[in-house]
PDB file of C-alpha atoms and ligand atoms in Angstrom:
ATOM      1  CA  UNK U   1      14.745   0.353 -15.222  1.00  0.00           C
ATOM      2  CA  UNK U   2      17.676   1.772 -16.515  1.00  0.00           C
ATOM      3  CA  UNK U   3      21.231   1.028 -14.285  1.00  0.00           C
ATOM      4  CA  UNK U   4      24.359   2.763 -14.276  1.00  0.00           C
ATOM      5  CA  UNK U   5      27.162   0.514 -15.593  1.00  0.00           C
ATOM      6  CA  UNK U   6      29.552   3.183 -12.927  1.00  0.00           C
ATOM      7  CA  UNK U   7      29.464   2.234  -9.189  1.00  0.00           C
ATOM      8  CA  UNK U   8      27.162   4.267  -7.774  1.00  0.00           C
ATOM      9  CA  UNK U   9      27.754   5.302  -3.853  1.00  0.00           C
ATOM     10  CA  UNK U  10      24.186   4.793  -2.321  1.00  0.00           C
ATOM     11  CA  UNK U  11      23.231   6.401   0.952  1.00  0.00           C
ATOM     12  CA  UNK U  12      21.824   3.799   3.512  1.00  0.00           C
ATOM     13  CA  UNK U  13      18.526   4.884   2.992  1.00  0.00           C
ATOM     14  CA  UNK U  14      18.330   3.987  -0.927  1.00  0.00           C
ATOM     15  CA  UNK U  15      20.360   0.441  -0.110  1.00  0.00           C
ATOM     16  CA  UNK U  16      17.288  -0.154   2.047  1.00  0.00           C
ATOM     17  CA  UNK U  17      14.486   0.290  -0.730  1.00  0.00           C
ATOM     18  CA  UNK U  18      17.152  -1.096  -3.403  1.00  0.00           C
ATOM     19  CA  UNK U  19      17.553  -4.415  -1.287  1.00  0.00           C
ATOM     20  CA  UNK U  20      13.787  -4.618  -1.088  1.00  0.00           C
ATOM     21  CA  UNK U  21      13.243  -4.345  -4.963  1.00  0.00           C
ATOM     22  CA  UNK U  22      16.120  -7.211  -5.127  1.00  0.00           C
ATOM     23  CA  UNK U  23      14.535  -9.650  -2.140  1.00  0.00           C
ATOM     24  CA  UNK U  24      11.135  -9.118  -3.916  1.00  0.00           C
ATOM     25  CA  UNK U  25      12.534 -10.139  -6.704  1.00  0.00           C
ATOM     26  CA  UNK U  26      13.962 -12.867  -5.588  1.00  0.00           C
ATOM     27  CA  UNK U  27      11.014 -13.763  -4.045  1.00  0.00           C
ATOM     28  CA  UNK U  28       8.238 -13.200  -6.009  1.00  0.00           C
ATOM     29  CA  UNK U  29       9.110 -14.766  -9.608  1.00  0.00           C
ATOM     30  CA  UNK U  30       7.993 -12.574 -12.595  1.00  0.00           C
ATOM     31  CA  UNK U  31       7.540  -8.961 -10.134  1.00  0.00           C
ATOM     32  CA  UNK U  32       8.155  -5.931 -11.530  1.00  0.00           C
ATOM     33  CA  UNK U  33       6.795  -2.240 -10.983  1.00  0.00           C
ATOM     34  CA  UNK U  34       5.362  -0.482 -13.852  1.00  0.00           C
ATOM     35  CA  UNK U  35       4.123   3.279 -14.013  1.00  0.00           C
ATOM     36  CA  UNK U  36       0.234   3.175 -13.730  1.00  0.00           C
ATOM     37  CA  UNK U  37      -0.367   6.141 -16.288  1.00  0.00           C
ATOM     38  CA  UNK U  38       1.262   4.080 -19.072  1.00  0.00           C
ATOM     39  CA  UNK U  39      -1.586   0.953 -18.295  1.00  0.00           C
ATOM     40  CA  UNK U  40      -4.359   0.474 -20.499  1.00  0.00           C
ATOM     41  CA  UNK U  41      -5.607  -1.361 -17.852  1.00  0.00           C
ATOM     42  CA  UNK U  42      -4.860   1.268 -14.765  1.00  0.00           C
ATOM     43  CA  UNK U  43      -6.940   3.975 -17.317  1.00  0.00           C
ATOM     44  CA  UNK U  44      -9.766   1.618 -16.989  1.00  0.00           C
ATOM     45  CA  UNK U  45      -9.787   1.789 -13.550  1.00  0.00           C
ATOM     46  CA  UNK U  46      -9.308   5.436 -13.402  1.00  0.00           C
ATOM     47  CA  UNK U  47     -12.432   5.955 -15.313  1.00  0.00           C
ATOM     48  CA  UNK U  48     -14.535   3.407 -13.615  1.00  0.00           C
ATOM     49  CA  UNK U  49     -13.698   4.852 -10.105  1.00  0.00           C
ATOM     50  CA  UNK U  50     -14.246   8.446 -11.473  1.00  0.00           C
ATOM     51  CA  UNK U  51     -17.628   6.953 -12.314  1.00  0.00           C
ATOM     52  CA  UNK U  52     -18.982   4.757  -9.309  1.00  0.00           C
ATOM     53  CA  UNK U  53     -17.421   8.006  -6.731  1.00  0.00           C
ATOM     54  CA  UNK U  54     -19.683   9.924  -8.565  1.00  0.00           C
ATOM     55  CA  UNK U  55     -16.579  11.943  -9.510  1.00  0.00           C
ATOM     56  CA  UNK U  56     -15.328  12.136  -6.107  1.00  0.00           C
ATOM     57  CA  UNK U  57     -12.472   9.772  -6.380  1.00  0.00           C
ATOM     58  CA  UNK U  58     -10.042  11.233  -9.322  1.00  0.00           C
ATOM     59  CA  UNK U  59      -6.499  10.699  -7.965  1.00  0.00           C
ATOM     60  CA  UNK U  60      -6.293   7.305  -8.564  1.00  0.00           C
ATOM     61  CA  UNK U  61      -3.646   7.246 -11.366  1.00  0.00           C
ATOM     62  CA  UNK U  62      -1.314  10.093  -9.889  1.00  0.00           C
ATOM     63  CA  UNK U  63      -2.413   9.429  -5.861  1.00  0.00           C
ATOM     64  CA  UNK U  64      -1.995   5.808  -5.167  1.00  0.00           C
ATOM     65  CA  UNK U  65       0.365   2.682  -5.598  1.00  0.00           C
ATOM     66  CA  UNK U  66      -1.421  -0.490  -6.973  1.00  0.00           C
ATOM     67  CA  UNK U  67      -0.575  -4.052  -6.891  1.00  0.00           C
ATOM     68  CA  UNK U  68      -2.229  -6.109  -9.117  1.00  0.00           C
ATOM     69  CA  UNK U  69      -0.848  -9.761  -9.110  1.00  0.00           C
ATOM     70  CA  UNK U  70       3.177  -9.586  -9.209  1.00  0.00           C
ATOM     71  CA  UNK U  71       2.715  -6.204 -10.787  1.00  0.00           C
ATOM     72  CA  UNK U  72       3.162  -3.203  -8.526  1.00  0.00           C
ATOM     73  CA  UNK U  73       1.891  -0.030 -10.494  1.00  0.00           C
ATOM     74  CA  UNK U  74       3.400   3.371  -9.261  1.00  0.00           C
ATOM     75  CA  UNK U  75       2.646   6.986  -9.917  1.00  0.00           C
ATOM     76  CA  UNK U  76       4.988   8.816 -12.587  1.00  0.00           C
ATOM     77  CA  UNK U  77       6.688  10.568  -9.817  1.00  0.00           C
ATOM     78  CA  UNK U  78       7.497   7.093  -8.236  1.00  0.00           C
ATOM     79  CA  UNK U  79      11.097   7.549  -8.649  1.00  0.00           C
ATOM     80  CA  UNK U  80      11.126  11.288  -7.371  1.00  0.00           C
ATOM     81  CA  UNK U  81       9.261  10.113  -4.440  1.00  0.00           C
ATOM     82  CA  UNK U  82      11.243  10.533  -1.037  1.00  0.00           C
ATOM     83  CA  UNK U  83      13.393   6.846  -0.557  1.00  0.00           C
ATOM     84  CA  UNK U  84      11.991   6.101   2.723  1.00  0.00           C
ATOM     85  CA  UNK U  85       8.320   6.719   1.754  1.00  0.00           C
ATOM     86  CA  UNK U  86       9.180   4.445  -1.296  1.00  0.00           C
ATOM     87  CA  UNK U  87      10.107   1.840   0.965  1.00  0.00           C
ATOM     88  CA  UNK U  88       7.615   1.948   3.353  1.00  0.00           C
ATOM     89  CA  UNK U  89       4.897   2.258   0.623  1.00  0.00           C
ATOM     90  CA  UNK U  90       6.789  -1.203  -1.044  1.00  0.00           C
ATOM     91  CA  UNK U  91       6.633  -3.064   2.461  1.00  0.00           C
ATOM     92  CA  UNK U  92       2.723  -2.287   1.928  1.00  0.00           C
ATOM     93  CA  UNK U  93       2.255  -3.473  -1.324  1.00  0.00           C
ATOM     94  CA  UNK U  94       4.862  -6.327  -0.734  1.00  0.00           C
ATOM     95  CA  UNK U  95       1.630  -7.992   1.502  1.00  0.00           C
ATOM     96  CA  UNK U  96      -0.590  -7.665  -1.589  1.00  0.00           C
ATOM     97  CA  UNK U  97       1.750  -9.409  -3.259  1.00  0.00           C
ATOM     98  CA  UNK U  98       1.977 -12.285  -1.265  1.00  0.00           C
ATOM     99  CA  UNK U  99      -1.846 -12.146  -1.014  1.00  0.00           C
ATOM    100  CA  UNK U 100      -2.434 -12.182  -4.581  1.00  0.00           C
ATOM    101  CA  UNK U 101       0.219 -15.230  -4.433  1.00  0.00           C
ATOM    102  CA  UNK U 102      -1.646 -17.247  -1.753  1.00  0.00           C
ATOM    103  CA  UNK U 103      -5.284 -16.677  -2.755  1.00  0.00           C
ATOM    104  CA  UNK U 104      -4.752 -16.376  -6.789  1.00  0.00           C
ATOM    105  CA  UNK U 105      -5.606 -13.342  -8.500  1.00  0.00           C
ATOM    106  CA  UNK U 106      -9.020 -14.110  -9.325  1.00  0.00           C
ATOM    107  CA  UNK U 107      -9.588 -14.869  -5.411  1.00  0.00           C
ATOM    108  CA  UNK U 108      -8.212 -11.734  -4.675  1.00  0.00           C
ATOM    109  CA  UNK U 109     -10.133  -9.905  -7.171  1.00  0.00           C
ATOM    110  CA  UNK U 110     -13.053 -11.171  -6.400  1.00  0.00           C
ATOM    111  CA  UNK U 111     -13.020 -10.528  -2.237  1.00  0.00           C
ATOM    112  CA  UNK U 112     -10.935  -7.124  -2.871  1.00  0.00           C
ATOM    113  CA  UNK U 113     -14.062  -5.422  -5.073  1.00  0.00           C
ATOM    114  CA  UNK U 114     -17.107  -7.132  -4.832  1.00  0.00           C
ATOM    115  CA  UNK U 115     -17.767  -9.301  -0.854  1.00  0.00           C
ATOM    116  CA  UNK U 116     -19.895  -8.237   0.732  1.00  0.00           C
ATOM    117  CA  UNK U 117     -20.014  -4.745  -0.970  1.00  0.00           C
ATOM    118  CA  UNK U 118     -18.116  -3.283  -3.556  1.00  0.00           C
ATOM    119  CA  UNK U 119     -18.471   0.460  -1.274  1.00  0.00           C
ATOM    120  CA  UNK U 120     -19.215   1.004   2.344  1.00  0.00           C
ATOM    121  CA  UNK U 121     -19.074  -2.536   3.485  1.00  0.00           C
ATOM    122  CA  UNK U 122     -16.015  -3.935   1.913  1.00  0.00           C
ATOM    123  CA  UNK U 123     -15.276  -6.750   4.537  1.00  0.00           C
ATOM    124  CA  UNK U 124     -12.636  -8.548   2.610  1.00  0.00           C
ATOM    125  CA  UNK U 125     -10.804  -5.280   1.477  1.00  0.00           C
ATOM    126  CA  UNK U 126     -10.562  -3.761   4.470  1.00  0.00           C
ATOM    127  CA  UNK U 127      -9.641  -7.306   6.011  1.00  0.00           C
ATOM    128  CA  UNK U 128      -6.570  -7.297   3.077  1.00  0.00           C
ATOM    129  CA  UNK U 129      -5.552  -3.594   3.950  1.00  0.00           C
ATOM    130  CA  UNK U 130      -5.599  -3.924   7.719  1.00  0.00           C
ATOM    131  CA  UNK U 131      -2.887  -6.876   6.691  1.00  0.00           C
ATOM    132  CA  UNK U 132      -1.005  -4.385   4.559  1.00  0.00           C
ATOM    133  CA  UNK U 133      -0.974  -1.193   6.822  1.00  0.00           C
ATOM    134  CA  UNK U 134       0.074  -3.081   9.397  1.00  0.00           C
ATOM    135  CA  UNK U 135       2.960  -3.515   7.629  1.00  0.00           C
ATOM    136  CA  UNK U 136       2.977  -0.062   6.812  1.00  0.00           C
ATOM    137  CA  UNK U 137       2.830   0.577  10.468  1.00  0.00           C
ATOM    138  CA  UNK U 138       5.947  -1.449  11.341  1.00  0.00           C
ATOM    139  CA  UNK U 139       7.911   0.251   8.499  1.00  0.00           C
ATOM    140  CA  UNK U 140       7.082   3.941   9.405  1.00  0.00           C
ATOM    141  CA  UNK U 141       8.181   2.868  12.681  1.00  0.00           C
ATOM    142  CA  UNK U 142      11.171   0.877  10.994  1.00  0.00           C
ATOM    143  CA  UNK U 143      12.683   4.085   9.080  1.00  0.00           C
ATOM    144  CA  UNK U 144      11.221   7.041  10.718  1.00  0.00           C
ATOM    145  CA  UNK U 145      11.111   5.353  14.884  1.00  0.00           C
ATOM    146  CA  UNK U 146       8.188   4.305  16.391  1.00  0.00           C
ATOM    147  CA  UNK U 147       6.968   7.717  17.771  1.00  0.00           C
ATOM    148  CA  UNK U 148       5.781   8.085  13.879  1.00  0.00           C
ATOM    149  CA  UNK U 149       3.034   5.636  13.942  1.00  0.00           C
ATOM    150  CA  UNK U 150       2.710   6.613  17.261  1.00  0.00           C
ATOM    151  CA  UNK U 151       1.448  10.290  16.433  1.00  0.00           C
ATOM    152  CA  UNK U 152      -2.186  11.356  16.258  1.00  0.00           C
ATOM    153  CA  UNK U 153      -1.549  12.606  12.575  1.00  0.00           C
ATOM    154  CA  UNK U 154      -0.502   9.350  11.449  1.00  0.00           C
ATOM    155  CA  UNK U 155      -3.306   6.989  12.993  1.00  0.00           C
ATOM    156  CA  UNK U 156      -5.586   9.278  11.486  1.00  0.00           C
ATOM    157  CA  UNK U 157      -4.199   9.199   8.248  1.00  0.00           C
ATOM    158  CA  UNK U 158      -4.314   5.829   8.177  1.00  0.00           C
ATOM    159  CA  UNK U 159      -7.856   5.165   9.886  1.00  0.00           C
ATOM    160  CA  UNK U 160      -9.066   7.762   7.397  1.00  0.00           C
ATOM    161  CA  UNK U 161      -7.913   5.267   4.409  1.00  0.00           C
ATOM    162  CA  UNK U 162     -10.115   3.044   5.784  1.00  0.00           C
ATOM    163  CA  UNK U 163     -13.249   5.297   6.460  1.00  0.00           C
ATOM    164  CA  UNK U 164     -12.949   7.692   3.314  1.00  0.00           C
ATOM    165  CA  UNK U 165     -13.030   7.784  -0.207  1.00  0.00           C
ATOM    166  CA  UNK U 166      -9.915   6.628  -1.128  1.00  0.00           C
ATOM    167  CA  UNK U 167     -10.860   2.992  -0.722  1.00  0.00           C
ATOM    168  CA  UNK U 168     -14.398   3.445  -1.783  1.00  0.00           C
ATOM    169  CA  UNK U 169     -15.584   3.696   2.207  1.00  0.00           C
ATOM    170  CA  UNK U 170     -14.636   0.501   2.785  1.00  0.00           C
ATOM    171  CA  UNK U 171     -15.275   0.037   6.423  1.00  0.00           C
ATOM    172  CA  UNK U 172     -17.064   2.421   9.116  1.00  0.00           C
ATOM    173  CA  UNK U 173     -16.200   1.166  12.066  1.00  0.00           C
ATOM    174  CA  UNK U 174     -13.945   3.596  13.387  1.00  0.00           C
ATOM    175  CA  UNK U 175     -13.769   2.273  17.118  1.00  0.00           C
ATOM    176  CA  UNK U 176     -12.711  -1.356  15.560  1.00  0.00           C
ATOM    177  CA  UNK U 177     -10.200   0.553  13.521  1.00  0.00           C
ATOM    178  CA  UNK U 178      -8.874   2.150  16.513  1.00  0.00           C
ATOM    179  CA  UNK U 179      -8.634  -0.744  18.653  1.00  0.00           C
ATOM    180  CA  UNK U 180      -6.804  -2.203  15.524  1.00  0.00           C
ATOM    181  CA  UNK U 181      -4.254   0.143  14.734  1.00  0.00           C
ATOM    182  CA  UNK U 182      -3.559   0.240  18.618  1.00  0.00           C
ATOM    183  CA  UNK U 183      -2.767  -3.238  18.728  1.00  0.00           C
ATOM    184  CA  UNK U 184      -0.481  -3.027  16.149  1.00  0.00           C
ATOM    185  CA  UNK U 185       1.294  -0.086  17.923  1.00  0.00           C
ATOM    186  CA  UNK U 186       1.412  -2.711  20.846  1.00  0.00           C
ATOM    187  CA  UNK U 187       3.206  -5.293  19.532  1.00  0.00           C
ATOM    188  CA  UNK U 188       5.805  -2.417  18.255  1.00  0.00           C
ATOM    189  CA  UNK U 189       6.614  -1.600  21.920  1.00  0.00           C
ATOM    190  CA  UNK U 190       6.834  -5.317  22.408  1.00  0.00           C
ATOM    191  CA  UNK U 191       9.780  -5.634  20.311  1.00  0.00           C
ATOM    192  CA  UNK U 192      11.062  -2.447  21.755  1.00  0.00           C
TER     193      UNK U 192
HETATM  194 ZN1   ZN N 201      -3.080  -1.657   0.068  1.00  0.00          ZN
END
């Protein structure tokens, strides 16, 4: 990414996403965020989902952030994107990273897409993004106070991740999401 050699006064809000791109970097060696629509790869993918949806699921190069080993692949409007949802979207795919990191990326592949189901019953994908919007949880309620995660519109938003298309279906269990997402919203109020 391009950097202005000029100082650059930041408003708080940018320093926080800015010192998350740094501590990644520190702590991930070799990550980096590309834009999706220049991927051969991320095309791929775009065409295979369009397929197995049965057309349904189209977005995926200009909807959704991807992290694919220490690669986090971004929409083109990435850097137009609002600073706080960039860094609350980065907190979430900062867990994927780490994931990839502990279970190798042909682990990860492996349980993301294909156990027990690649659609409907996706055990080990939904078990990964539970990990990840939790952190998404505690960032929301990080930049934006915890009566965001807190509000009807957002657990749905999230629970509907899980239960629609977006994901390929990946889990129907929408009481067990519930009960999830609520815990998580409990150990907010525990730290205050
Ligand atoms: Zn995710």
């Amino acid at each position: 990414m391009p950097r202005s050699t000029t100082p650059v006064w930041y408003h708080e809000d940018v320093d926080r996403y800015e010192r998350l791109v740094a501590a990644l970097g520190d702590e991930i060696e070799g990550f980096r965020i590309i834009r999706k629509d220049q991927s051969a790869l991320h095309k791929a993918i775009h065409y295979a989902l369009v397929v197995v949806t049965f057309g349904q699921m189209r977005s995926y190069l200009d909807s959704f952030q991807t992290t694919i080993g220490k690669t986090v692949y971004v929409t083109p409007d990435w850097d137009t994107l609002d600073v706080d949802q960039r860094y609350v979207t980065l907190r979430h795919e900062a867990v994927h990273l780490r994931q990839f990191r502990r279970l190798t990326l042909p682990v990860m592949a492996v349980l993301y897409i294909l156990v027990p189901l690649p659609m409907g019953l996706a055990y080990f994908r939904a078990r990964l993004e539970k990990e990840a919007y939790a952190e998404t949880i505690r960032a929301a309620a990080e930049v934006w106070g915890p009566e965001r995660p807190r509000s009807a519109s957002y657990r749905k938003y999230v629970i509907d991740q899980f239960m629609g298309p977006s994901y390929g279906w990946m889990w129907p269990f929408r009481r067990g999401l519930e009960r999830w997402y609520d815990e998580i919203l409990a150990t907010l109020s525990e730290q205050g």
